[in-house]
PDB file of C-alpha atoms and ligand atoms in Angstrom:
ATOM      1  CA  MET A   1      23.442 -16.392   4.953  1.00  0.00           C
ATOM      2  CA  LEU A   2      21.140 -13.389   4.411  1.00  0.00           C
ATOM      3  CA  THR A   3      20.071 -11.687   7.576  1.00  0.00           C
ATOM      4  CA  ALA A   4      17.714  -8.855   8.482  1.00  0.00           C
ATOM      5  CA  ASN A   5      19.049  -5.546   9.683  1.00  0.00           C
ATOM      6  CA  VAL A   6      19.427  -6.357  13.388  1.00  0.00           C
ATOM      7  CA  ASN A   7      18.760  -2.972  14.947  1.00  0.00           C
ATOM      8  CA  LYS A   8      15.905  -2.268  12.514  1.00  0.00           C
ATOM      9  CA  LYS A   9      16.908   1.359  12.042  1.00  0.00           C
ATOM     10  CA  ASN A  10      18.408   2.996   9.035  1.00  0.00           C
ATOM     11  CA  CYS A  11      21.759   4.367  10.259  1.00  0.00           C
ATOM     12  CA  ASN A  12      21.565   7.433   7.989  1.00  0.00           C
ATOM     13  CA  THR A  13      18.014   8.550   8.672  1.00  0.00           C
ATOM     14  CA  ASN A  14      17.412   6.901  12.062  1.00  0.00           C
ATOM     15  CA  LYS A  15      13.980   5.893  10.759  1.00  0.00           C
ATOM     16  CA  GLU A  16      12.482   2.669  12.074  1.00  0.00           C
ATOM     17  CA  ILE A  17      12.302  -0.103   9.479  1.00  0.00           C
ATOM     18  CA  LEU A  18       8.806  -1.548   9.179  1.00  0.00           C
ATOM     19  CA  LEU A  19       9.359  -3.866   6.232  1.00  0.00           C
ATOM     20  CA  GLN A  20      12.605  -5.144   4.814  1.00  0.00           C
ATOM     21  CA  ALA A  21      12.926  -7.027   1.538  1.00  0.00           C
ATOM     22  CA  VAL A  22      16.202  -8.899   1.084  1.00  0.00           C
ATOM     23  CA  ARG A  23      17.071  -9.871  -2.495  1.00  0.00           C
ATOM     24  CA  ILE A  24      13.492 -10.699  -3.432  1.00  0.00           C
ATOM     25  CA  SER A  25      12.623 -12.079  -6.860  1.00  0.00           C
ATOM     26  CA  LYS A  26       9.464 -13.193  -8.599  1.00  0.00           C
ATOM     27  CA  VAL A  27       9.465 -15.487 -11.598  1.00  0.00           C
ATOM     28  CA  TYR A  28       6.089 -16.182 -13.211  1.00  0.00           C
ATOM     29  CA  GLY A  29       5.433 -19.359 -15.183  1.00  0.00           C
ATOM     30  CA  SER A  30       7.623 -22.420 -15.564  1.00  0.00           C
ATOM     31  CA  GLY A  31       9.870 -24.245 -18.036  1.00  0.00           C
ATOM     32  CA  SER A  32      10.568 -22.209 -21.151  1.00  0.00           C
ATOM     33  CA  GLU A  33       7.585 -19.921 -20.408  1.00  0.00           C
ATOM     34  CA  THR A  34       9.081 -17.960 -17.518  1.00  0.00           C
ATOM     35  CA  PHE A  35       9.098 -14.232 -16.880  1.00  0.00           C
ATOM     36  CA  HIS A  36      11.338 -12.558 -14.291  1.00  0.00           C
ATOM     37  CA  ALA A  37       9.012  -9.776 -13.034  1.00  0.00           C
ATOM     38  CA  VAL A  38      11.002  -8.734  -9.919  1.00  0.00           C
ATOM     39  CA  LYS A  39      14.771  -9.174  -9.865  1.00  0.00           C
ATOM     40  CA  ASN A  40      16.783  -9.327  -6.647  1.00  0.00           C
ATOM     41  CA  ILE A  41      15.319  -6.264  -4.961  1.00  0.00           C
ATOM     42  CA  ASP A  42      16.696  -5.025  -1.619  1.00  0.00           C
ATOM     43  CA  LEU A  43      14.313  -2.502  -0.090  1.00  0.00           C
ATOM     44  CA  GLU A  44      13.342  -0.947   3.218  1.00  0.00           C
ATOM     45  CA  ILE A  45       9.956   0.605   4.013  1.00  0.00           C
ATOM     46  CA  TYR A  46       9.963   2.900   7.045  1.00  0.00           C
ATOM     47  CA  LYS A  47       7.402   3.124   9.803  1.00  0.00           C
ATOM     48  CA  GLY A  48       5.149   6.159   9.462  1.00  0.00           C
ATOM     49  CA  ASP A  49       6.296   6.965   5.919  1.00  0.00           C
ATOM     50  CA  PHE A  50       4.054   7.623   2.956  1.00  0.00           C
ATOM     51  CA  THR A  51       5.976   5.590   0.382  1.00  0.00           C
ATOM     52  CA  VAL A  52       5.137   5.843  -3.303  1.00  0.00           C
ATOM     53  CA  ILE A  53       6.185   3.317  -5.950  1.00  0.00           C
ATOM     54  CA  MET A  54       6.324   4.473  -9.571  1.00  0.00           C
ATOM     55  CA  GLY A  55       7.497   2.940 -12.822  1.00  0.00           C
ATOM     56  CA  SER A  56       6.269   2.222 -16.314  1.00  0.00           C
ATOM     57  CA  SER A  57       3.518  -0.269 -17.079  1.00  0.00           C
ATOM     58  CA  GLY A  58       4.759  -3.833 -16.626  1.00  0.00           C
ATOM     59  CA  SER A  59       7.837  -2.792 -14.600  1.00  0.00           C
ATOM     60  CA  GLY A  60       6.779  -4.977 -11.639  1.00  0.00           C
ATOM     61  CA  LYS A  61       5.120  -2.518  -9.231  1.00  0.00           C
ATOM     62  CA  SER A  62       2.015  -4.588  -8.428  1.00  0.00           C
ATOM     63  CA  THR A  63       4.094  -7.761  -8.163  1.00  0.00           C
ATOM     64  CA  LEU A  64       6.365  -6.009  -5.655  1.00  0.00           C
ATOM     65  CA  LEU A  65       3.364  -4.743  -3.665  1.00  0.00           C
ATOM     66  CA  TYR A  66       1.838  -8.219  -3.608  1.00  0.00           C
ATOM     67  CA  MET A  67       5.065  -9.712  -2.265  1.00  0.00           C
ATOM     68  CA  LEU A  68       5.665  -6.989   0.346  1.00  0.00           C
ATOM     69  CA  SER A  69       2.131  -7.411   1.679  1.00  0.00           C
ATOM     70  CA  GLY A  70       2.240 -11.209   1.785  1.00  0.00           C
ATOM     71  CA  LEU A  71      -0.468 -11.556  -0.888  1.00  0.00           C
ATOM     72  CA  ASP A  72       1.878 -13.482  -3.173  1.00  0.00           C
ATOM     73  CA  ASN A  73       4.805 -15.858  -2.652  1.00  0.00           C
ATOM     74  CA  LEU A  74       8.395 -14.970  -3.428  1.00  0.00           C
ATOM     75  CA  THR A  75      10.444 -17.048  -5.838  1.00  0.00           C
ATOM     76  CA  HIS A  76      13.634 -16.084  -3.953  1.00  0.00           C
ATOM     77  CA  GLY A  77      14.593 -13.868  -1.045  1.00  0.00           C
ATOM     78  CA  GLU A  78      13.320 -12.902   2.369  1.00  0.00           C
ATOM     79  CA  ILE A  79      10.810 -10.397   3.761  1.00  0.00           C
ATOM     80  CA  TYR A  80      10.805  -9.136   7.341  1.00  0.00           C
ATOM     81  CA  PHE A  81       8.027  -7.247   9.088  1.00  0.00           C
ATOM     82  CA  LYS A  82       9.921  -5.666  11.986  1.00  0.00           C
ATOM     83  CA  ASP A  83      11.862  -8.687  13.286  1.00  0.00           C
ATOM     84  CA  ARG A  84       9.555 -11.405  11.898  1.00  0.00           C
ATOM     85  CA  ARG A  85      10.377 -13.217   8.691  1.00  0.00           C
ATOM     86  CA  ILE A  86       6.971 -13.303   7.001  1.00  0.00           C
ATOM     87  CA  ASP A  87       7.801 -15.203   3.799  1.00  0.00           C
ATOM     88  CA  LEU A  88       8.219 -18.384   5.877  1.00  0.00           C
ATOM     89  CA  PHE A  89       4.823 -18.047   7.581  1.00  0.00           C
ATOM     90  CA  SER A  90       2.383 -20.942   7.288  1.00  0.00           C
ATOM     91  CA  GLU A  91      -0.823 -20.145   5.379  1.00  0.00           C
ATOM     92  CA  GLU A  92      -2.660 -19.805   8.672  1.00  0.00           C
ATOM     93  CA  ASP A  93      -0.060 -17.448  10.214  1.00  0.00           C
ATOM     94  CA  MET A  94       0.013 -15.379   7.035  1.00  0.00           C
ATOM     95  CA  ALA A  95      -3.788 -15.044   7.004  1.00  0.00           C
ATOM     96  CA  ARG A  96      -3.702 -13.913  10.643  1.00  0.00           C
ATOM     97  CA  PHE A  97      -0.824 -11.520   9.987  1.00  0.00           C
ATOM     98  CA  ARG A  98      -2.579  -9.991   6.977  1.00  0.00           C
ATOM     99  CA  SER A  99      -5.887  -9.521   8.708  1.00  0.00           C
ATOM    100  CA  HIS A 100      -4.303  -7.778  11.729  1.00  0.00           C
ATOM    101  CA  LYS A 101      -1.342  -5.856  10.360  1.00  0.00           C
ATOM    102  CA  ILE A 102      -2.054  -5.120   6.706  1.00  0.00           C
ATOM    103  CA  GLY A 103      -4.737  -3.228   4.812  1.00  0.00           C
ATOM    104  CA  TYR A 104      -4.895  -3.569   1.028  1.00  0.00           C
ATOM    105  CA  VAL A 105      -6.658  -1.280  -1.433  1.00  0.00           C
ATOM    106  CA  TYR A 106      -6.847  -2.959  -4.845  1.00  0.00           C
ATOM    107  CA  GLN A 107      -6.435  -1.366  -8.260  1.00  0.00           C
ATOM    108  CA  SER A 108      -9.820  -2.826  -9.231  1.00  0.00           C
ATOM    109  CA  ILE A 109     -11.521  -1.864  -5.919  1.00  0.00           C
ATOM    110  CA  ASN A 110     -12.651  -5.482  -5.486  1.00  0.00           C
ATOM    111  CA  LEU A 111     -15.678  -5.122  -3.207  1.00  0.00           C
ATOM    112  CA  VAL A 112     -17.877  -8.211  -2.882  1.00  0.00           C
ATOM    113  CA  PRO A 113     -20.803  -7.412  -5.229  1.00  0.00           C
ATOM    114  CA  ASP A 114     -23.518  -9.158  -3.214  1.00  0.00           C
ATOM    115  CA  LEU A 115     -22.625  -7.561   0.115  1.00  0.00           C
ATOM    116  CA  THR A 116     -23.705  -4.051   1.121  1.00  0.00           C
ATOM    117  CA  LEU A 117     -20.996  -1.434   1.700  1.00  0.00           C
ATOM    118  CA  PHE A 118     -21.434  -1.907   5.460  1.00  0.00           C
ATOM    119  CA  GLU A 119     -21.064  -5.703   5.127  1.00  0.00           C
ATOM    120  CA  ASN A 120     -18.013  -5.321   2.868  1.00  0.00           C
ATOM    121  CA  ILE A 121     -16.351  -3.078   5.442  1.00  0.00           C
ATOM    122  CA  THR A 122     -17.184  -5.140   8.539  1.00  0.00           C
ATOM    123  CA  PHE A 123     -16.396  -8.564   7.040  1.00  0.00           C
ATOM    124  CA  PRO A 124     -12.563  -8.479   7.398  1.00  0.00           C
ATOM    125  CA  GLY A 125     -12.983  -7.205  10.969  1.00  0.00           C
ATOM    126  CA  TYR A 126     -15.070 -10.284  11.811  1.00  0.00           C
ATOM    127  CA  VAL A 127     -12.560 -12.547  10.026  1.00  0.00           C
ATOM    128  CA  ALA A 128      -9.787 -11.015  12.170  1.00  0.00           C
ATOM    129  CA  GLY A 129     -11.787 -12.185  15.201  1.00  0.00           C
ATOM    130  CA  ASN A 130     -12.329  -8.679  16.583  1.00  0.00           C
ATOM    131  CA  ASN A 131     -15.233  -7.953  18.926  1.00  0.00           C
ATOM    132  CA  LYS A 132     -18.338  -7.782  16.694  1.00  0.00           C
ATOM    133  CA  SER A 133     -19.953  -4.707  18.197  1.00  0.00           C
ATOM    134  CA  ALA A 134     -16.576  -2.888  18.161  1.00  0.00           C
ATOM    135  CA  VAL A 135     -16.234  -3.813  14.453  1.00  0.00           C
ATOM    136  CA  ARG A 136     -19.702  -2.403  13.679  1.00  0.00           C
ATOM    137  CA  LYS A 137     -18.941   0.773  15.621  1.00  0.00           C
ATOM    138  CA  LYS A 138     -15.613   1.210  13.849  1.00  0.00           C
ATOM    139  CA  ALA A 139     -17.248   0.585  10.443  1.00  0.00           C
ATOM    140  CA  LEU A 140     -19.821   3.295  11.094  1.00  0.00           C
ATOM    141  CA  SER A 141     -17.178   5.793  12.182  1.00  0.00           C
ATOM    142  CA  LEU A 142     -15.023   4.992   9.125  1.00  0.00           C
ATOM    143  CA  MET A 143     -18.048   5.386   6.841  1.00  0.00           C
ATOM    144  CA  LYS A 144     -18.693   8.748   8.438  1.00  0.00           C
ATOM    145  CA  LEU A 145     -15.066   9.765   7.942  1.00  0.00           C
ATOM    146  CA  MET A 146     -15.306   8.734   4.270  1.00  0.00           C
ATOM    147  CA  ASN A 147     -18.648  10.523   3.912  1.00  0.00           C
ATOM    148  CA  ILE A 148     -20.500   7.374   2.810  1.00  0.00           C
ATOM    149  CA  GLU A 149     -22.466   6.700   6.013  1.00  0.00           C
ATOM    150  CA  LYS A 150     -25.821   7.219   4.277  1.00  0.00           C
ATOM    151  CA  LEU A 151     -24.946   4.532   1.718  1.00  0.00           C
ATOM    152  CA  ASN A 152     -24.324   1.748   4.198  1.00  0.00           C
ATOM    153  CA  GLN A 153     -27.130  -0.506   2.931  1.00  0.00           C
ATOM    154  CA  ARG A 154     -26.341  -0.035  -0.778  1.00  0.00           C
ATOM    155  CA  LEU A 155     -24.624  -2.641  -2.911  1.00  0.00           C
ATOM    156  CA  PRO A 156     -21.361  -1.617  -4.652  1.00  0.00           C
ATOM    157  CA  SER A 157     -23.228  -1.489  -7.998  1.00  0.00           C
ATOM    158  CA  GLN A 158     -25.585   1.134  -6.525  1.00  0.00           C
ATOM    159  CA  VAL A 159     -22.874   3.717  -5.722  1.00  0.00           C
ATOM    160  CA  SER A 160     -20.277   5.684  -7.732  1.00  0.00           C
ATOM    161  CA  GLY A 161     -16.678   4.592  -8.381  1.00  0.00           C
ATOM    162  CA  GLY A 162     -15.371   7.171  -5.897  1.00  0.00           C
ATOM    163  CA  GLN A 163     -17.813   5.967  -3.232  1.00  0.00           C
ATOM    164  CA  GLN A 164     -16.785   2.344  -3.905  1.00  0.00           C
ATOM    165  CA  GLN A 165     -13.116   3.286  -3.526  1.00  0.00           C
ATOM    166  CA  ARG A 166     -13.833   5.089  -0.246  1.00  0.00           C
ATOM    167  CA  ALA A 167     -15.635   1.960   0.987  1.00  0.00           C
ATOM    168  CA  ALA A 168     -12.600  -0.113  -0.075  1.00  0.00           C
ATOM    169  CA  ILE A 169     -10.336   2.172   1.954  1.00  0.00           C
ATOM    170  CA  ALA A 170     -12.670   1.926   4.953  1.00  0.00           C
ATOM    171  CA  ARG A 171     -12.524  -1.867   4.567  1.00  0.00           C
ATOM    172  CA  SER A 172      -8.714  -1.774   4.556  1.00  0.00           C
ATOM    173  CA  LEU A 173      -8.722   0.243   7.807  1.00  0.00           C
ATOM    174  CA  ILE A 174     -11.250  -1.809   9.768  1.00  0.00           C
ATOM    175  CA  SER A 175      -8.623  -3.657  11.851  1.00  0.00           C
ATOM    176  CA  THR A 176      -6.402  -0.563  12.274  1.00  0.00           C
ATOM    177  CA  PRO A 177      -3.511  -2.059  10.259  1.00  0.00           C
ATOM    178  CA  GLU A 178       0.031  -0.793  10.740  1.00  0.00           C
ATOM    179  CA  VAL A 179       0.492  -0.460   6.994  1.00  0.00           C
ATOM    180  CA  ILE A 180      -1.906   0.182   4.123  1.00  0.00           C
ATOM    181  CA  PHE A 181      -0.910  -0.936   0.634  1.00  0.00           C
ATOM    182  CA  ALA A 182      -2.767   0.845  -2.155  1.00  0.00           C
ATOM    183  CA  ASP A 183      -2.379  -0.191  -5.782  1.00  0.00           C
ATOM    184  CA  GLU A 184      -3.346   2.774  -7.954  1.00  0.00           C
ATOM    185  CA  PRO A 185      -6.255   3.737  -5.710  1.00  0.00           C
ATOM    186  CA  THR A 186      -7.078   6.769  -7.856  1.00  0.00           C
ATOM    187  CA  GLY A 187      -6.617   5.074 -11.244  1.00  0.00           C
ATOM    188  CA  ALA A 188     -10.320   4.691 -12.035  1.00  0.00           C
ATOM    189  CA  LEU A 189     -11.461   8.013 -10.557  1.00  0.00           C
ATOM    190  CA  ASN A 190     -11.911  11.560 -11.780  1.00  0.00           C
ATOM    191  CA  PHE A 191      -9.684  14.362 -10.451  1.00  0.00           C
ATOM    192  CA  GLU A 192     -11.927  15.379  -7.570  1.00  0.00           C
ATOM    193  CA  GLN A 193     -12.666  11.820  -6.446  1.00  0.00           C
ATOM    194  CA  GLY A 194      -8.964  10.955  -6.731  1.00  0.00           C
ATOM    195  CA  ASN A 195      -7.927  13.940  -4.650  1.00  0.00           C
ATOM    196  CA  ASN A 196     -10.456  12.988  -2.039  1.00  0.00           C
ATOM    197  CA  ILE A 197      -8.965   9.474  -1.776  1.00  0.00           C
ATOM    198  CA  LEU A 198      -5.429  10.916  -1.541  1.00  0.00           C
ATOM    199  CA  ASP A 199      -6.560  13.268   1.239  1.00  0.00           C
ATOM    200  CA  ILE A 200      -7.953  10.294   3.142  1.00  0.00           C
ATOM    201  CA  LEU A 201      -4.702   8.306   2.757  1.00  0.00           C
ATOM    202  CA  THR A 202      -2.647  11.372   3.763  1.00  0.00           C
ATOM    203  CA  ASN A 203      -4.867  11.865   6.786  1.00  0.00           C
ATOM    204  CA  VAL A 204      -4.557   8.224   7.839  1.00  0.00           C
ATOM    205  CA  ASN A 205      -0.775   8.497   7.420  1.00  0.00           C
ATOM    206  CA  GLN A 206      -0.624  11.644   9.552  1.00  0.00           C
ATOM    207  CA  TYR A 207      -2.346   9.688  12.321  1.00  0.00           C
ATOM    208  CA  GLY A 208       0.563   7.214  12.262  1.00  0.00           C
ATOM    209  CA  GLN A 209      -0.339   4.428   9.826  1.00  0.00           C
ATOM    210  CA  SER A 210       2.281   3.728   7.150  1.00  0.00           C
ATOM    211  CA  VAL A 211       1.145   3.889   3.518  1.00  0.00           C
ATOM    212  CA  VAL A 212       2.725   2.217   0.481  1.00  0.00           C
ATOM    213  CA  MET A 213       1.036   3.343  -2.736  1.00  0.00           C
ATOM    214  CA  VAL A 214       1.620   2.489  -6.384  1.00  0.00           C
ATOM    215  CA  THR A 215       0.699   5.273  -8.792  1.00  0.00           C
ATOM    216  CA  HIS A 216       1.319   6.596 -12.295  1.00  0.00           C
ATOM    217  CA  ASP A 217       0.089  10.031 -11.329  1.00  0.00           C
ATOM    218  CA  LEU A 218       2.580  12.835 -10.622  1.00  0.00           C
ATOM    219  CA  LYS A 219       0.103  14.738  -8.436  1.00  0.00           C
ATOM    220  CA  ALA A 220      -0.566  11.619  -6.351  1.00  0.00           C
ATOM    221  CA  ALA A 221       3.178  10.979  -6.042  1.00  0.00           C
ATOM    222  CA  CYS A 222       3.567  14.440  -4.451  1.00  0.00           C
ATOM    223  CA  ARG A 223       2.061  12.960  -1.270  1.00  0.00           C
ATOM    224  CA  ALA A 224       5.173  10.830  -0.725  1.00  0.00           C
ATOM    225  CA  ASP A 225       7.863  11.087   1.917  1.00  0.00           C
ATOM    226  CA  ARG A 226       9.883   8.706  -0.224  1.00  0.00           C
ATOM    227  CA  LEU A 227       9.509   7.677  -3.851  1.00  0.00           C
ATOM    228  CA  ILE A 228      10.809   4.382  -5.206  1.00  0.00           C
ATOM    229  CA  LEU A 229      11.258   4.104  -8.960  1.00  0.00           C
ATOM    230  CA  ILE A 230      11.038   0.618 -10.472  1.00  0.00           C
ATOM    231  CA  LYS A 231      12.366  -0.290 -13.889  1.00  0.00           C
ATOM    232  CA  ASP A 232      12.430  -3.772 -15.450  1.00  0.00           C
ATOM    233  CA  GLY A 233      11.811  -5.423 -12.076  1.00  0.00           C
ATOM    234  CA  MET A 234      14.619  -3.548 -10.303  1.00  0.00           C
ATOM    235  CA  VAL A 235      14.929  -0.443  -8.143  1.00  0.00           C
ATOM    236  CA  GLU A 236      16.131   2.297 -10.470  1.00  0.00           C
ATOM    237  CA  GLY A 237      16.369   4.938  -7.746  1.00  0.00           C
ATOM    238  CA  ILE A 238      14.909   6.363  -4.545  1.00  0.00           C
ATOM    239  CA  LEU A 239      13.946  10.000  -4.006  1.00  0.00           C
ATOM    240  CA  GLU A 240      13.588  11.463  -0.502  1.00  0.00           C
ATOM    241  CA  LEU A 241      10.820  14.044  -0.449  1.00  0.00           C
ATOM    242  CA  SER A 242      10.310  14.597   3.273  1.00  0.00           C
ATOM    243  CA  LYS A 243      12.624  17.606   3.200  1.00  0.00           C
ATOM    244  CA  TYR A 244      10.059  19.458   1.055  1.00  0.00           C
ATOM    245  CA  LYS A 245       6.987  20.811   2.822  1.00  0.00           C
ATOM    246  CA  PRO A 246       3.765  18.944   1.892  1.00  0.00           C
ATOM    247  CA  GLU A 247       2.171  22.214   0.749  1.00  0.00           C
ATOM    248  CA  ASP A 248       5.117  22.996  -1.542  1.00  0.00           C
ATOM    249  CA  LEU A 249       3.568  21.082  -4.425  1.00  0.00           C
ATOM    250  CA  LYS A 250       5.383  22.912  -7.204  1.00  0.00           C
ATOM    251  CA  GLU A 251       8.822  22.060  -5.805  1.00  0.00           C
ATOM    252  CA  ARG A 252       7.769  18.445  -5.197  1.00  0.00           C
ATOM    253  CA  GLU A 253       6.400  18.108  -8.732  1.00  0.00           C
ATOM    254  CA  LYS A 254       9.595  19.559 -10.169  1.00  0.00           C
ATOM    255  CA  ARG A 255      11.822  17.213  -8.158  1.00  0.00           C
ATOM    256  CA  ILE A 256       9.751  14.154  -9.049  1.00  0.00           C
ATOM    257  CA  TYR A 257       9.646  15.116 -12.712  1.00  0.00           C
ATOM    258  CA  SER A 258      13.452  15.559 -12.854  1.00  0.00           C
ATOM    259  CA  PHE A 259      13.971  12.291 -11.001  1.00  0.00           C
ATOM    260  CA  ILE A 260      11.659  10.253 -13.223  1.00  0.00           C
ATOM    261  CA  SER A 261      12.927  11.806 -16.429  1.00  0.00           C
ATOM    262  CA  GLY A 262      16.516  11.154 -15.384  1.00  0.00           C
ATOM    263  CA  LYS A 263      17.476  14.845 -15.267  1.00  0.00           C
ATOM    264  CA  GLU A 264      18.743  14.749 -11.660  1.00  0.00           C
TER     265      GLU A 264
HETATM  266  N1  ATP B   1       0.438 -14.114 -13.307  1.00  0.00           N
HETATM  267  C1  ATP B   1       1.339 -13.701 -14.196  1.00  0.00           C
HETATM  268  N2  ATP B   1       1.896 -14.561 -15.075  1.00  0.00           N
HETATM  269  C2  ATP B   1       2.837 -14.176 -15.971  1.00  0.00           C
HETATM  270  N3  ATP B   1       3.312 -12.904 -16.046  1.00  0.00           N
HETATM  271  C3  ATP B   1       2.785 -11.998 -15.200  1.00  0.00           C
HETATM  272  C4  ATP B   1       1.775 -12.339 -14.243  1.00  0.00           C
HETATM  273  N4  ATP B   1       1.469 -11.221 -13.543  1.00  0.00           N
HETATM  274  C5  ATP B   1       2.234 -10.240 -14.048  1.00  0.00           C
HETATM  275  N5  ATP B   1       3.018 -10.702 -15.041  1.00  0.00           N
HETATM  276  C6  ATP B   1       4.005  -9.932 -15.814  1.00  0.00           C
HETATM  277  O1  ATP B   1       4.957  -9.402 -14.901  1.00  0.00           O
HETATM  278  C7  ATP B   1       5.314  -8.081 -15.289  1.00  0.00           C
HETATM  279  C8  ATP B   1       5.067  -7.156 -14.106  1.00  0.00           C
HETATM  280  O2  ATP B   1       3.671  -7.080 -13.882  1.00  0.00           O
HETATM  281  P1  ATP B   1       3.061  -6.075 -12.812  1.00  0.00           P
HETATM  282  O3  ATP B   1       1.588  -6.236 -12.820  1.00  0.00           O
HETATM  283  O4  ATP B   1       3.768  -6.247 -11.528  1.00  0.00           O
HETATM  284  O5  ATP B   1       3.475  -4.662 -13.463  1.00  0.00           O
HETATM  285  P2  ATP B   1       3.048  -3.195 -13.075  1.00  0.00           P
HETATM  286  O6  ATP B   1       4.291  -2.386 -13.024  1.00  0.00           O
HETATM  287  O7  ATP B   1       2.209  -3.195 -11.852  1.00  0.00           O
HETATM  288  O8  ATP B   1       2.185  -2.788 -14.342  1.00  0.00           O
HETATM  289  P3  ATP B   1       0.920  -1.785 -14.487  1.00  0.00           P
HETATM  290  O9  ATP B   1       1.436  -0.407 -14.164  1.00  0.00           O
HETATM  291  O10 ATP B   1       0.566  -1.919 -15.944  1.00  0.00           O
HETATM  292  O11 ATP B   1      -0.164  -2.244 -13.557  1.00  0.00           O
HETATM  293  C9  ATP B   1       4.483  -7.739 -16.534  1.00  0.00           C
HETATM  294  O12 ATP B   1       5.277  -7.915 -17.681  1.00  0.00           O
HETATM  295  C10 ATP B   1       3.354  -8.743 -16.493  1.00  0.00           C
HETATM  296  O13 ATP B   1       2.896  -9.062 -17.786  1.00  0.00           O
END
């Protein structure tokens, strides 16, 4: 029988395991129309890490992120958050788990178009059952941190893409989740806006929240402590970057480039 790592620490690094995937697979479709998007992946995500997932288009990155965060079901395998097996949660337990422990920043931003930025940000805090005035206070402080506090009564369509993405990040942080999943959060943004979003995620991570981010962008990947490369639904390799100083961008870029291009 498959079991989770009992002491929840990686013996080599002594890092605490936050999430553990045990031989997870995802098959889309049925009958003769099936597609094996994620194949038997074993993976650990560590507490406090900034983890980056890279891989070519269609390699299974978003599918993996959806499964790790409980947004989609597994076809096979097991997922543990600390010592709790989350893939067996009832719908109700999963909804509660997601609203308290997980923040998700979508590739497509995904704000509710008819709600103001303030309403978009507070809504998941109310759903999580948190104290309403504390939620409002937290939303205002997050909007200030993201420099969008003056836009709180605007609809998503009345602000820029970068401002929408900052609101989406504020929304993901409203219940102080232990881990934030971000699926190409800079994909639709220009360089400056993208950098701003990466600075916010780095800042959040430095204050102790774990981040798992999918990206195609080498510069964005430089933020990682650990980079996971996915190919054809499998883990092709893992690169440890925490030994390089965050400010040593050139060395990080070089290492990532060699790793991705197979020159390591
Ligand atoms: N609902 C679905 N039904 C059938 N196939 C799907 C479905 N969702 C994704 N796929 C397929 O699974 C594979 C992995 O998709 P996924 O979105 O995880 O890739 P990705 O690495 O995130 O790609 P990208 O970088 O282009 O966003 C792709 O070949 C995709 O076409």
